[in-house]
PDB file of C-alpha atoms in Angstrom:
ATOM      1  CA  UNK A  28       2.552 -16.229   2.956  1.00 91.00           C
ATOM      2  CA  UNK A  29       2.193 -15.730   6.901  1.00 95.00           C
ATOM      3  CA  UNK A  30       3.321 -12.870   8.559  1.00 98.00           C
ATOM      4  CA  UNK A  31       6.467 -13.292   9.320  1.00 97.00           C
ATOM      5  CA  UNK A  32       7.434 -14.413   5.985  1.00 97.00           C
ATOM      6  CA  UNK A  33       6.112 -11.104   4.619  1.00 97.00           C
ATOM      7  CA  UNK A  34       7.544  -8.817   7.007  1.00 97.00           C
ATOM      8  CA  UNK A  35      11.232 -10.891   6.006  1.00 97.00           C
ATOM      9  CA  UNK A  36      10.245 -10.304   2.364  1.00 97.00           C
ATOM     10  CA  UNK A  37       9.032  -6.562   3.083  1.00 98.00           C
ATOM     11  CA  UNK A  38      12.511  -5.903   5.098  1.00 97.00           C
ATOM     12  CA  UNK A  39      14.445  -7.814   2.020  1.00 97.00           C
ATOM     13  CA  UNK A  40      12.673  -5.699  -0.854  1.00 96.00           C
ATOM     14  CA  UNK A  41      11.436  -2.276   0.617  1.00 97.00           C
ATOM     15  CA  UNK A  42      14.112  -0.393   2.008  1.00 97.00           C
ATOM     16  CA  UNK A  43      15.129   3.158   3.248  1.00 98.00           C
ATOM     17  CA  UNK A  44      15.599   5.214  -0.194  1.00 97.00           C
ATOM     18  CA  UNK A  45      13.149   3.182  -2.118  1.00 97.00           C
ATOM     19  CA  UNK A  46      11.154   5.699  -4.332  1.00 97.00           C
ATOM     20  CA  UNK A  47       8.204   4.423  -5.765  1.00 96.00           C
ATOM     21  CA  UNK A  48       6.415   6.425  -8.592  1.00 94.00           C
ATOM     22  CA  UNK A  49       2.550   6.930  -8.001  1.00 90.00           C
ATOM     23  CA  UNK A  50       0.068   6.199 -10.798  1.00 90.00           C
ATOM     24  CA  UNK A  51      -1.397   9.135 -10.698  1.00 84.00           C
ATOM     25  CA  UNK A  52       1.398  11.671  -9.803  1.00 86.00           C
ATOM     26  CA  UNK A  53       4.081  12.295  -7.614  1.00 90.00           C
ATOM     27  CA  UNK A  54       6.270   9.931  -5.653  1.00 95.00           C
ATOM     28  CA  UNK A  55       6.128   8.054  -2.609  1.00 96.00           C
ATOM     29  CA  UNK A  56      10.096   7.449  -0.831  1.00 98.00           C
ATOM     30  CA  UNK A  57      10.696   5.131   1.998  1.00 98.00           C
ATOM     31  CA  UNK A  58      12.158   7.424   4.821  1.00 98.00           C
ATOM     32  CA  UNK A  59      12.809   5.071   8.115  1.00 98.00           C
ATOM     33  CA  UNK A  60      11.245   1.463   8.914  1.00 97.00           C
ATOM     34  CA  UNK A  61      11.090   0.753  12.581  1.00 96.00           C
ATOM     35  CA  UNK A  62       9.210  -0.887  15.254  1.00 95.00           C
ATOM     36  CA  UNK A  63       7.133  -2.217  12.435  1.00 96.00           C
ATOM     37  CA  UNK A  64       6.009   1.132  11.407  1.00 97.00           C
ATOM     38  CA  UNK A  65       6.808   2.579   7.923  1.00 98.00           C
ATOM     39  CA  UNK A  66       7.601   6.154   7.358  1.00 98.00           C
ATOM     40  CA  UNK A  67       7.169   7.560   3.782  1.00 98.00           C
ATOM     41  CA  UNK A  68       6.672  10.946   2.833  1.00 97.00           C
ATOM     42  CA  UNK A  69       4.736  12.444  -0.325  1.00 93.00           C
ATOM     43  CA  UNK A  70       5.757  15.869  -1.658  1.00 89.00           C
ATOM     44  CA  UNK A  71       6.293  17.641   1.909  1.00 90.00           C
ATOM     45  CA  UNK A  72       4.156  14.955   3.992  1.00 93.00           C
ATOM     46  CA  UNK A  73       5.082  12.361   5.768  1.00 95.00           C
ATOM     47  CA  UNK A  74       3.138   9.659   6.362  1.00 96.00           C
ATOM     48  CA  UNK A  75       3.185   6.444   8.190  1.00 96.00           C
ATOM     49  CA  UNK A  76       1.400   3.084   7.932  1.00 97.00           C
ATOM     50  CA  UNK A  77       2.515  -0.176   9.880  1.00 98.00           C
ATOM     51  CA  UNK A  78       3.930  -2.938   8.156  1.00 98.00           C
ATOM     52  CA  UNK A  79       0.997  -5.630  10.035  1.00 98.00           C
ATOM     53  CA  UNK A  80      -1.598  -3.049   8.333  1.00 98.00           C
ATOM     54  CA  UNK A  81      -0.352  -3.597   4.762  1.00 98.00           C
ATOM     55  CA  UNK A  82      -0.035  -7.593   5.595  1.00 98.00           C
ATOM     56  CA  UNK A  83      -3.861  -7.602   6.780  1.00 98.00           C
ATOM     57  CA  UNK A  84      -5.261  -5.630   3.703  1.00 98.00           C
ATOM     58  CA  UNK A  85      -2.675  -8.150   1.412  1.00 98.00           C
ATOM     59  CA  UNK A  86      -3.900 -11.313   3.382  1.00 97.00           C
ATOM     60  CA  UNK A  87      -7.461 -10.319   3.194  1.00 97.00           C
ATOM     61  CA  UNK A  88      -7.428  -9.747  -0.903  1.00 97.00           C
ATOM     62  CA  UNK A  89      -5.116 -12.528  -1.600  1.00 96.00           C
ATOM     63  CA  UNK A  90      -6.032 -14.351  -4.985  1.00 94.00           C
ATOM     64  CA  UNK A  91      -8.213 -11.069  -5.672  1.00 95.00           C
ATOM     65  CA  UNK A  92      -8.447  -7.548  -7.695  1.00 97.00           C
ATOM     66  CA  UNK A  93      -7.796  -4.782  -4.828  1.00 98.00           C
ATOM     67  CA  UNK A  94      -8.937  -1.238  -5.480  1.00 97.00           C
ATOM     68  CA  UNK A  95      -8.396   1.525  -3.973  1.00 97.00           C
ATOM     69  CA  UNK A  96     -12.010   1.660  -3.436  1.00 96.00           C
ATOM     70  CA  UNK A  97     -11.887  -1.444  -2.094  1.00 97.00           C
ATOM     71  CA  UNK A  98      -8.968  -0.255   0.382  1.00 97.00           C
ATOM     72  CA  UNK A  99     -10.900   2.767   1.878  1.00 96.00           C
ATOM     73  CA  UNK A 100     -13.907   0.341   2.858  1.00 96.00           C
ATOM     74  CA  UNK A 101     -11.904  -2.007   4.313  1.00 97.00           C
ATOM     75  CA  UNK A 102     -10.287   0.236   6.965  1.00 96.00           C
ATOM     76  CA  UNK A 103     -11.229   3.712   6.761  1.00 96.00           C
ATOM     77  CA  UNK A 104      -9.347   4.773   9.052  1.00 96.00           C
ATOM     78  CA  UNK A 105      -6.275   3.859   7.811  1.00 96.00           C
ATOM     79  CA  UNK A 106      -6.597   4.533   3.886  1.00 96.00           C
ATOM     80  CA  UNK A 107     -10.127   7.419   3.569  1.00 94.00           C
ATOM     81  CA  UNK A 108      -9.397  10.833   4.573  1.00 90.00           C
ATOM     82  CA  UNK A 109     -13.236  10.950   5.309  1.00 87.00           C
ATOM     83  CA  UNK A 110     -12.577   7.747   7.182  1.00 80.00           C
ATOM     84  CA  UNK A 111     -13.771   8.006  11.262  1.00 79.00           C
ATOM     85  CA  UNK A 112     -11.030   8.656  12.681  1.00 83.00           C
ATOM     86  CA  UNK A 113      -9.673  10.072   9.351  1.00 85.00           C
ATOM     87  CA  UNK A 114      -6.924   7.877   7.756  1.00 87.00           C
ATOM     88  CA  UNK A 115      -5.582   8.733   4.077  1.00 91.00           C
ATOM     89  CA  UNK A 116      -6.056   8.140   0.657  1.00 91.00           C
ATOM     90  CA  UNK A 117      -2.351   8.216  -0.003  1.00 94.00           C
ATOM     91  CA  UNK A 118      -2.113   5.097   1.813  1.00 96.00           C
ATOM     92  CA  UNK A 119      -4.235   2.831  -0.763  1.00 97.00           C
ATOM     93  CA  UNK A 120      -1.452   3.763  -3.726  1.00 96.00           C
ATOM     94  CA  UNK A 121       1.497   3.404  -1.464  1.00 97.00           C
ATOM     95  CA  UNK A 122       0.532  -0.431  -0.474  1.00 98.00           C
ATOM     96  CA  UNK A 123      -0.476  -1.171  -4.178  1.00 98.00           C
ATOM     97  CA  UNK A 124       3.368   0.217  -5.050  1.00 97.00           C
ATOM     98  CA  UNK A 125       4.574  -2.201  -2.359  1.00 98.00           C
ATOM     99  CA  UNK A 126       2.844  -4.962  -2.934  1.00 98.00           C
ATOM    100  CA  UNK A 127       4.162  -4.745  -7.044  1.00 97.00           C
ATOM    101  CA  UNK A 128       7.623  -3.828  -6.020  1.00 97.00           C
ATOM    102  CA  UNK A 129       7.140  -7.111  -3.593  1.00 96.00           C
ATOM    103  CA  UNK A 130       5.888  -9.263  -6.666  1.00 95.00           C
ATOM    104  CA  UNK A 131       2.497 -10.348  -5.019  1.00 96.00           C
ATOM    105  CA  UNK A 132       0.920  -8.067  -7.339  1.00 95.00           C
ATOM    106  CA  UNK A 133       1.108  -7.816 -10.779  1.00 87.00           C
ATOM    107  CA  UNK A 134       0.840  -4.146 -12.347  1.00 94.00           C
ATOM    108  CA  UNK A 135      -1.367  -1.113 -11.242  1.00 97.00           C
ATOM    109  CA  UNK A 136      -4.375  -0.810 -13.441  1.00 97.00           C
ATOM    110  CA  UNK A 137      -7.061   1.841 -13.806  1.00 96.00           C
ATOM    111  CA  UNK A 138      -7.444   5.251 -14.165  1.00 94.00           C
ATOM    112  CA  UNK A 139      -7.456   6.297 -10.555  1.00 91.00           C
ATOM    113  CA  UNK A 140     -11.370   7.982 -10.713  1.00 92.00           C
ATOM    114  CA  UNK A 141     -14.526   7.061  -9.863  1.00 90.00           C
ATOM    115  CA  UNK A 142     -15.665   4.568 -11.898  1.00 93.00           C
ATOM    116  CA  UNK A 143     -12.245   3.263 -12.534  1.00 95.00           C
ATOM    117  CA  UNK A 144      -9.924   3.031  -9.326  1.00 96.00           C
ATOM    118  CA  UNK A 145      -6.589   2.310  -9.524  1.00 97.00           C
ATOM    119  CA  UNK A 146      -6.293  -1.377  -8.736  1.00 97.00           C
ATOM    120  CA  UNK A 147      -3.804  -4.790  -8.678  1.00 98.00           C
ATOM    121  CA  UNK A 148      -4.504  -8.610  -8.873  1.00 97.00           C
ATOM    122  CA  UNK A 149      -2.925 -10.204  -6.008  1.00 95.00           C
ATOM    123  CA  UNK A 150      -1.714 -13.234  -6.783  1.00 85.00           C
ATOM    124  CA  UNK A 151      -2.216 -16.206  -4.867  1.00 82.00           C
ATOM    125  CA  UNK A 152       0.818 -18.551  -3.737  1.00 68.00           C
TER     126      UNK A 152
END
């Protein structure tokens, strides 16, 4: 899947109102998608995460198990709060949500601690 076919199958699945239910706890809910950004906000916070980020992390782990782990050493500074500049951790579990409620992923799995990070398969097309 290039990019443009994912950001067609991002716009068709994801949309404004979409509530997604973290692993862990909490939700996630889709507030605004525009100029390729995404807005979501967590409990009172809102964050936001570009829609060509979440392609290059999904592009990059294609046919793979992604971690969380795996997420915040890939680009700190999007997805580690003690990334330089900081990014944040509520990132990693919002683009594994996405990427299940897209269908490239199959389930979340783990326990979301060390040892055992929360994690999908993507699968390869």
């Amino acid at each position: 899947m290039d990019f443009s076919e994912f950001v067609l199958a991002f716009h068709e699945q994801i949309k404004v109102g979409s509530i997604f239910r973290n692993p862990k706890k909490g939700d996630s809910t889709v507030m605004s998608v525009k100029n390729g950004k995404v807005r979501y906000k967590r409990e009172e916070s809102n964050f936001y995460i570009s829609i060509e980020v979440l392609y290059q992390a999904y592009s990059t782990f294609i046919g793979r198990k992604m971690s969380t782990k795996d997420l915040k050493a890939y680009k700190p500074e999007i997805f580690d709060q003690n990334g330089t500049p900081p990014g944040h951790g509520c990132n990693t579990t919002f683009l594994l949500c996405v990427l299940v409620e897209m269908n490239l992923a199959r389930s979340i799995e783990g326990k979301g601690v060390s040892g055992d990070p929360f994690f999908v398969i993507i699968d390869s097309y």
